Amino acid sequence: MASRSFGGLSVSRGGGGGGGKKSLSARNAAVERRNLITVCRFSVKTLIDRSCFETIDDSSPEFNNFAAILEQILSHRLKGQVTWFGYESPRSFWDYIRVACRKVSQNCICSIENMENVSSSRAKGRAWIRVALMEKHLSEYISTALRDFKTTRRFYEDGAIVLGEEANMLAGMLLGLNAIDFSFCLKGEGLDGSFPAVIDYTPYLKYIQSSDSISSDEEELRTLGSSGSESSTPENVGPPFLMDENSWFNKCKRVKQKYQLTLEQKGYLEELLRLRENQLSESVSQNKILLQRIEDSDLAHKLEKEQLEYIIVELQDQLKSYQSLDQLSAEVSLSQTSLDPGQLQEGDGKQDTLNLMSEGKEDTPSLLGLCGSLTSVASYKSLTSLKSNDYLASPTTEMTSPGLTPS
C-alpha cells in the first residue's frame, strides 16, 4: 500500500478496495435472492388467480413464467461437477433433486429417470416440476430437499437461495399450488433442455396509480389548462379522465370476480362443514354403541367369573368329602381283615346296602355342568369308581354293633 501527503492531507491507495468489492458483491447477491423470491411469490398468486377461470397447462403463460422462475431459483449458485482432469462442467438442478428427494414416499424420481423421450438433465428437471405439480407434492419435495442440509451444502455455494432464510419462504409459497389442478403433456416442447429458461418480468412491473396521485394530476392539468394555450386544454384533459374511468371499471370487475369467488368458497366451506358435522354425529353415536358393548361384555365377564368361583368352591367341597370317604374305606378294610367269616358276611350285607344307597345318590348339578365334556377322561372314571364307596358304615356304628366286639 502506498501513501502520499499533500499539505497535511494523507491519501492511501490499495487498502479499501477489497472490502468495497466484498460489500458490493454481498449486496448484489442479496438483491438477486430477494428479487427471485418476490417474483416467485407474484407468479404463484397469478397462477392461483388464473386457475379460477381456466385449466393450467403448458400453453399458459403464467405457468411458463413460474417454471422459469423456479428453475432459476433451484439453479442459483449451483456448483459445477469437477471432472478427473480438474475441469468444472455445468450442472442442472435435477442432479440435486434426484439425490435429495429420494426420501419422499412414493416419489416420481425413478419414473422420470426411465422416461424415453427425456434425455438431458435439464429436461428431466422440467419434467419433474410438471409431474410434482400434477401430483400436488411440489412443496413436499422442496421441503424434504431443504431438510437434507448436508446434501444441499454439497451441491450449492455460499449465498445460494436454498441455503439462506428465503428457502423456508419458498416452501411455504409453493404450498398454495396444491389447490390447483394442473394438466401437462410430458412430450411437448416445454421439456426441451437445449435452451435456458427466461423470466418475463413485464406482468409484475405494472404501475397502478393511486387515487390521490390521479386527483393531483387532474388539478395540475386544470391549472396548466387555465394558464396555457387554448389548444392544450381540451386535448390533455381528456385522456386522464378516460384512464380513470377505465381503471375504475377494471377495479370494479376485479372486485366482482373476487366476490363471486368468495361466494363459491363460502358455499364450499358450508357444505364441507355440514359433512363434517354429520360425520362427527355418526362417530359420536358409534362411540356410544361401542361403550355400551364394552359395559355389557364387562358385566358378562363378571357374572361368568362369579359362576366359575362358585363351581370351584363346590369342587373343593366334593374333593374334601371324597378324601374323608377314602380314609373311612381304608379303616373299614383294615377292620374287616381281623373279623371272622360270619362277621364278614354281615359286613358284606351292610356294604351292599351302602352301595345301593350310593347308586341312588345324584351328582352335584354344578359339577355335572362343569365336567359334562370329561365323561371319557380316565380321571372322571376314577371319580365314578369312588362313588361306589360313598356311604360306608361309620366307625361309631361298627364299634357299637355286637358283631364287631373283639373275641
C-alpha positions as MATLAB code, in Angstrom:
seq = 'MASRSFGGLSVSRGGGGGGGKKSLSARNAAVERRNLITVCRFSVKTLIDRSCFETIDDSSPEFNNFAAILEQILSHRLKGQVTWFGYESPRSFWDYIRVACRKVSQNCICSIENMENVSSSRAKGRAWIRVALMEKHLSEYISTALRDFKTTRRFYEDGAIVLGEEANMLAGMLLGLNAIDFSFCLKGEGLDGSFPAVIDYTPYLKYIQSSDSISSDEEELRTLGSSGSESSTPENVGPPFLMDENSWFNKCKRVKQKYQLTLEQKGYLEELLRLRENQLSESVSQNKILLQRIEDSDLAHKLEKEQLEYIIVELQDQLKSYQSLDQLSAEVSLSQTSLDPGQLQEGDGKQDTLNLMSEGKEDTPSLLGLCGSLTSVASYKSLTSLKSNDYLASPTTEMTSPGLTPS';
ca = [
       0.000    0.000    0.000;
       1.349    3.444   -0.954;
       0.553    6.725    0.773;
       1.174   10.313   -0.165;
       0.892   13.563    1.760;
      -0.312   16.777    0.155;
      -0.176   19.648    2.561;
      -1.231   17.649    5.614;
      -3.811   15.608    3.648;
      -2.952   11.909    3.668;
      -4.154    9.782    0.742;
      -3.756    5.983    0.720;
      -4.233    3.504   -2.131;
      -4.827   -0.236   -2.233;
      -6.288   -0.692    1.273;
     -10.065   -0.346    0.978;
     -10.700   -1.746   -2.480;
     -11.138   -5.375   -1.322;
     -13.684   -4.530    1.370;
     -15.729   -2.402   -1.000;
     -15.869   -5.167   -3.590;
     -16.954   -7.720   -0.987;
     -19.734   -5.496    0.335;
     -20.909   -4.750   -3.202;
     -20.909   -8.439   -4.081;
     -22.874   -9.302   -0.914;
     -25.367   -6.547   -1.678;
     -25.843   -7.771   -5.263;
     -26.337  -11.359   -4.088;
     -28.950  -10.262   -1.513;
     -30.810   -8.194   -4.100;
     -30.765  -11.108   -6.538;
     -32.178  -13.507   -3.937;
     -34.853  -11.023   -2.895;
     -35.869  -10.358   -6.498;
     -36.254  -14.058   -7.318;
     -38.288  -14.797   -4.178;
     -40.550  -11.781   -4.741;
     -41.157  -12.662   -8.387;
     -41.855  -16.265   -7.384;
     -44.496  -15.084   -4.911;
     -46.124  -12.960   -7.615;
     -46.103  -15.859  -10.074;
     -47.771  -18.186   -7.552;
     -50.509  -15.600   -6.966;
     -51.111  -15.169  -10.690;
     -51.289  -18.942  -11.118;
     -53.893  -19.245   -8.360;
     -55.947  -16.394   -9.841;
     -55.779  -17.839  -13.352;
     -56.804  -21.319  -12.146;
     -60.184  -19.919  -11.054;
     -61.151  -19.273  -14.675;
     -59.292  -21.847  -16.798;
     -57.211  -25.003  -16.608;
     -53.468  -24.543  -16.249;
     -51.455  -26.397  -18.885;
     -48.282  -25.944  -20.969;
     -49.843  -23.181  -23.033;
     -50.474  -20.965  -20.013;
     -48.010  -18.048  -19.900;
     -48.376  -17.840  -16.112;
     -47.147  -21.414  -15.728;
     -44.265  -20.974  -18.172;
     -43.122  -17.963  -16.208;
     -43.456  -19.786  -12.898;
     -41.466  -22.767  -14.215;
     -38.704  -20.438  -15.416;
     -38.585  -18.673  -12.029;
     -38.438  -21.942  -10.082;
     -35.704  -23.223  -12.378;
     -33.697  -20.040  -11.787;
     -34.146  -20.371   -8.013;
     -33.036  -24.020   -7.924;
     -30.082  -23.217  -10.217;
     -28.952  -20.178   -8.182;
     -25.246  -20.583   -7.270;
     -25.304  -24.297   -8.114;
     -21.866  -25.874   -8.026;
     -20.414  -27.446  -11.142;
     -19.283  -31.024  -11.392;
     -15.492  -31.415  -11.188;
     -14.095  -33.967  -13.652;
     -10.984  -36.128  -13.330;
      -8.910  -33.549  -15.182;
      -9.858  -30.747  -12.765;
     -12.335  -29.049  -15.073;
     -15.726  -27.980  -13.787;
     -18.664  -28.930  -16.003;
     -22.056  -27.213  -15.541;
     -24.761  -28.965  -13.593;
     -28.558  -28.920  -13.628;
     -30.777  -28.665  -10.569;
     -32.094  -32.154  -11.437;
     -28.821  -33.634  -10.154;
     -29.603  -32.144   -6.738;
     -33.310  -33.064   -6.729;
     -32.546  -36.643   -7.757;
     -30.359  -37.154   -4.678;
     -32.158  -35.004   -2.095;
     -35.736  -36.173   -2.808;
     -35.177  -39.911   -2.575;
     -36.713  -39.963    0.922;
     -40.103  -38.722   -0.288;
     -42.639  -41.545   -0.089;
     -43.943  -42.695   -3.489;
     -41.675  -40.273   -5.330;
     -41.525  -39.924   -9.108;
     -37.715  -39.878   -9.395;
     -37.387  -43.361  -10.899;
     -40.219  -42.846  -13.380;
     -38.623  -39.628  -14.660;
     -35.229  -41.313  -14.918;
     -36.783  -44.018  -17.109;
     -38.574  -41.636  -19.495;
     -37.535  -42.389  -23.070;
     -38.241  -39.009  -24.680;
     -36.351  -37.070  -21.981;
     -32.592  -37.386  -22.210;
     -30.868  -34.256  -20.883;
     -30.626  -33.396  -17.213;
     -32.343  -30.023  -17.678;
     -35.282  -31.653  -19.488;
     -35.665  -34.182  -16.667;
     -35.771  -31.334  -14.156;
     -38.536  -29.608  -16.114;
     -40.460  -32.890  -16.362;
     -40.109  -33.292  -12.588;
     -41.651  -29.840  -11.981;
     -44.688  -30.778  -14.078;
     -45.150  -34.218  -12.524;
     -44.780  -32.836   -8.978;
     -47.408  -30.170   -9.698;
     -49.845  -32.729  -11.110;
     -49.257  -34.944   -8.049;
     -49.694  -31.871   -5.756;
     -46.409  -32.746   -3.995;
     -44.075  -29.969   -5.161;
     -43.965  -28.310   -1.745;
     -43.261  -31.672   -0.096;
     -40.366  -32.346   -2.486;
     -38.811  -28.929   -1.839;
     -39.244  -29.205    1.952;
     -37.648  -32.666    2.019;
     -34.716  -31.490   -0.104;
     -34.120  -28.420    2.064;
     -34.158  -30.517    5.257;
     -31.251  -32.552    3.882;
     -28.805  -29.754    4.667;
     -25.725  -31.913    4.127;
     -26.677  -32.727    0.525;
     -27.758  -29.139   -0.141;
     -24.424  -27.869    1.148;
     -22.614  -30.301   -1.150;
     -24.394  -29.064   -4.286;
     -24.644  -25.286   -3.681;
     -22.213  -22.496   -2.936;
     -22.486  -19.950   -0.154;
     -25.110  -17.311   -0.797;
     -27.499  -19.623   -2.647;
     -31.224  -19.171   -2.092;
     -31.690  -22.743   -0.889;
     -29.052  -22.161    1.811;
     -30.499  -18.867    3.086;
     -33.529  -17.778    5.046;
     -35.503  -17.430    1.818;
     -35.676  -21.238    1.487;
     -38.367  -21.540    4.181;
     -40.413  -18.846    2.430;
     -40.122  -20.784   -0.832;
     -41.562  -23.987    0.660;
     -44.441  -22.047    2.203;
     -45.284  -20.255   -1.050;
     -45.392  -23.471   -3.065;
     -47.892  -24.986   -0.640;
     -50.709  -22.927   -2.180;
     -50.222  -24.679   -5.540;
     -51.676  -27.903   -4.121;
     -55.157  -26.439   -4.646;
     -54.702  -26.179   -8.438;
     -55.435  -28.983  -10.892;
     -52.648  -28.986  -13.492;
     -52.698  -30.797  -16.834;
     -49.404  -31.189  -18.721;
     -48.120  -33.135  -21.687;
     -44.709  -34.630  -20.943;
     -43.845  -34.913  -24.654;
     -44.167  -31.269  -25.637;
     -41.674  -28.557  -26.481;
     -41.629  -27.291  -22.903;
     -39.267  -30.105  -21.937;
     -36.616  -29.075  -24.446;
     -33.469  -28.711  -22.407;
     -31.324  -27.109  -25.079;
     -32.264  -23.543  -24.109;
     -32.232  -21.954  -20.648;
     -35.432  -20.616  -19.140;
     -36.066  -16.874  -19.416;
     -38.208  -14.968  -16.921;
     -40.735  -12.441  -18.198;
     -40.854   -9.611  -15.654;
     -43.363   -7.423  -17.502;
     -46.526   -8.892  -15.850;
     -45.162   -7.933  -12.424;
     -43.944   -4.405  -13.313;
     -47.309   -2.772  -13.952;
     -47.676    0.545  -12.145;
     -51.132    1.341  -10.786;
     -51.634    4.988   -9.917;
     -53.398    5.716   -6.655;
     -56.485    7.896   -6.383;
     -54.526   10.662   -4.616;
     -51.988   10.903   -7.402;
     -54.745   10.904  -10.045;
     -56.557   13.791   -8.382;
     -53.329   15.726   -8.073;
     -52.616   15.165  -11.778;
     -56.101   16.422  -12.653;
     -55.548   19.562  -10.614;
     -52.196   20.093  -12.309;
     -53.773   19.617  -15.738;
     -56.540   22.086  -14.893;
     -54.013   24.611  -13.723;
     -51.953   24.141  -16.820;
     -55.071   24.373  -18.997;
     -56.188   27.669  -17.434;
     -52.754   29.244  -17.729;
     -51.648   27.707  -21.015;
     -52.869   27.852  -24.559;
     -56.423   27.046  -25.531;
     -55.433   24.105  -27.768;
     -53.721   22.195  -24.960;
     -56.659   22.268  -22.560;
     -59.238   20.004  -24.261;
     -56.677   17.578  -25.692;
     -54.704   16.964  -22.481;
     -57.564   16.865  -20.017;
     -59.493   14.092  -21.815;
     -57.118   11.097  -21.520;
     -56.725   11.187  -17.726;
     -60.494   11.068  -17.281;
     -60.745    8.165  -19.734;
     -57.909    6.333  -17.988;
     -59.532    6.985  -14.641;
     -62.853    5.598  -15.858;
     -61.189    2.506  -17.319;
     -59.207    1.926  -14.163;
     -62.330    2.149  -12.024;
     -64.169   -0.203  -14.370;
     -61.353   -2.751  -14.204;
     -61.189   -2.385  -10.471;
     -64.945   -2.960  -10.161;
     -64.649   -6.006  -12.394;
     -61.874   -7.459  -10.263;
     -63.860   -6.848   -7.076;
     -66.879   -8.572   -8.628;
     -64.766  -11.574   -9.575;
     -63.323  -11.780   -6.092;
     -66.829  -11.514   -4.642;
     -68.060  -14.402   -6.802;
     -65.022  -16.449   -5.885;
     -65.608  -15.725   -2.209;
     -69.253  -16.791   -2.522;
     -68.210  -20.055   -4.161;
     -65.640  -20.685   -1.451;
     -68.239  -19.850    1.205;
     -70.687  -22.385   -0.267;
     -67.950  -24.999   -0.464;
     -66.899  -24.418    3.146;
     -70.505  -24.548    4.356;
     -71.065  -27.850    2.561;
     -67.798  -29.191    3.948;
     -68.799  -28.089    7.435;
     -72.159  -29.837    7.101;
     -70.471  -33.055    6.016;
     -68.019  -32.873    8.896;
     -70.854  -32.303   11.382;
     -72.691  -35.372   10.049;
     -69.520  -37.415   10.312;
     -68.992  -36.181   13.852;
     -72.538  -37.103   14.904;
     -72.131  -40.571   13.384;
     -68.835  -41.015   15.182;
     -70.401  -39.965   18.498;
     -73.286  -42.450   18.078;
     -70.866  -45.232   17.149;
     -68.763  -44.361   20.170;
     -71.801  -44.663   22.437;
     -72.686  -48.055   20.945;
     -69.128  -49.294   21.470;
     -69.100  -48.072   25.062;
     -72.395  -49.885   25.729;
     -70.964  -53.071   24.239;
     -67.897  -52.758   26.436;
     -70.067  -52.346   29.535;
     -72.180  -55.376   28.592;
     -69.112  -57.505   27.993;
     -67.636  -56.435   31.340;
     -70.862  -57.386   33.114;
     -70.958  -60.763   31.352;
     -67.352  -61.413   32.321;
     -68.078  -60.577   35.951;
     -71.051  -62.978   36.030;
     -69.019  -65.725   34.410;
     -66.234  -65.152   36.913;
     -68.666  -65.459   39.848;
     -70.099  -68.692   38.428;
     -66.635  -70.159   37.985;
     -65.686  -69.201   41.547;
     -68.871  -70.882   42.838;
     -68.096  -74.060   40.882;
     -64.530  -74.064   42.214;
     -65.845  -73.888   45.809;
     -68.234  -76.803   45.159;
     -65.432  -78.836   43.638;
     -63.232  -78.181   46.655;
     -66.042  -79.390   48.954;
     -66.548  -82.551   46.869;
     -62.804  -83.207   46.949;
     -62.743  -82.933   50.732;
     -65.699  -85.343   51.049;
     -64.002  -87.837   48.715;
     -60.797  -87.646   50.763;
     -62.728  -88.375   54.001;
     -64.526  -91.310   52.332;
     -61.181  -92.727   51.222;
     -59.920  -92.624   54.775;
     -63.091  -94.350   56.041;
     -62.905  -97.074   53.401;
     -59.274  -97.737   54.323;
     -60.160  -98.112   58.017;
     -63.093 -100.409   57.220;
     -60.898 -102.645   55.067;
     -58.373 -102.939   57.897;
     -61.065 -103.798   60.410;
     -62.620 -106.423   58.098;
     -59.329 -108.338   57.844;
     -59.497 -109.061   61.593;
     -63.141 -110.322   61.566;
     -64.377 -113.968   61.224;
     -66.270 -115.240   58.146;
     -69.715 -114.740   59.721;
     -68.981 -111.232   60.609;
     -67.560 -110.726   57.139;
     -70.854 -111.845   55.617;
     -72.745 -109.431   57.810;
     -70.332 -106.674   56.861;
     -70.807 -107.538   53.187;
     -74.541 -107.192   53.580;
     -74.105 -103.782   55.081;
     -71.683 -102.906   52.309;
     -74.260 -103.916   49.687;
     -76.819 -101.749   51.392;
     -74.424  -98.818   51.306;
     -73.740  -99.465   47.607;
     -77.473  -99.401   46.846;
     -77.796  -96.128   48.702;
     -74.851  -94.679   46.821;
     -76.393  -95.646   43.491;
     -79.487  -93.646   44.339;
     -77.411  -90.551   45.141;
     -77.435  -87.818   42.475;
     -74.378  -85.842   41.322;
     -73.977  -82.173   42.033;
     -75.594  -80.152   39.198;
     -72.755  -77.667   39.005;
     -70.224  -80.498   38.883;
     -72.099  -82.186   36.045;
     -72.286  -78.865   34.179;
     -68.552  -78.305   34.504;
     -67.410  -81.892   33.800;
     -70.049  -82.785   31.186;
     -67.407  -82.945   28.471;
     -64.988  -85.027   30.614;
     -67.018  -88.291   30.793;
     -64.473  -90.088   28.634;
     -61.445  -88.999   30.650;
     -59.754  -91.583   32.883;
     -59.766  -89.206   35.830;
     -63.529  -88.978   35.664;
     -63.750  -92.787   35.667;
     -61.738  -92.831   38.878;
     -64.235  -90.405   40.404;
     -67.196  -92.645   39.450;
     -65.412  -95.655   40.926;
     -65.008  -93.788   44.179;
     -68.737  -93.101   44.335;
     -69.416  -96.808   44.927;
     -67.909  -96.447   48.389;
     -69.563  -93.128   49.216;
     -71.746  -94.297   52.009;
     -69.815  -96.645   54.248;
     -70.647  -97.516   57.838;
     -69.356  -95.028   60.292;
     -66.753  -96.147   62.810;
     -69.077  -95.470   65.723;
     -71.771  -97.754   64.253;
     -69.307 -100.586   63.654;
     -67.922 -100.347   67.140;
     -71.326 -100.431   68.852;
     -72.660 -103.415   66.857;
     -72.444 -106.734   68.739;
     -70.762 -108.451   65.742;
     -67.731 -106.197   65.980;
     -66.881 -106.900   69.627;
     -63.415 -108.346   69.915;
     -63.289 -112.072   70.704;
];
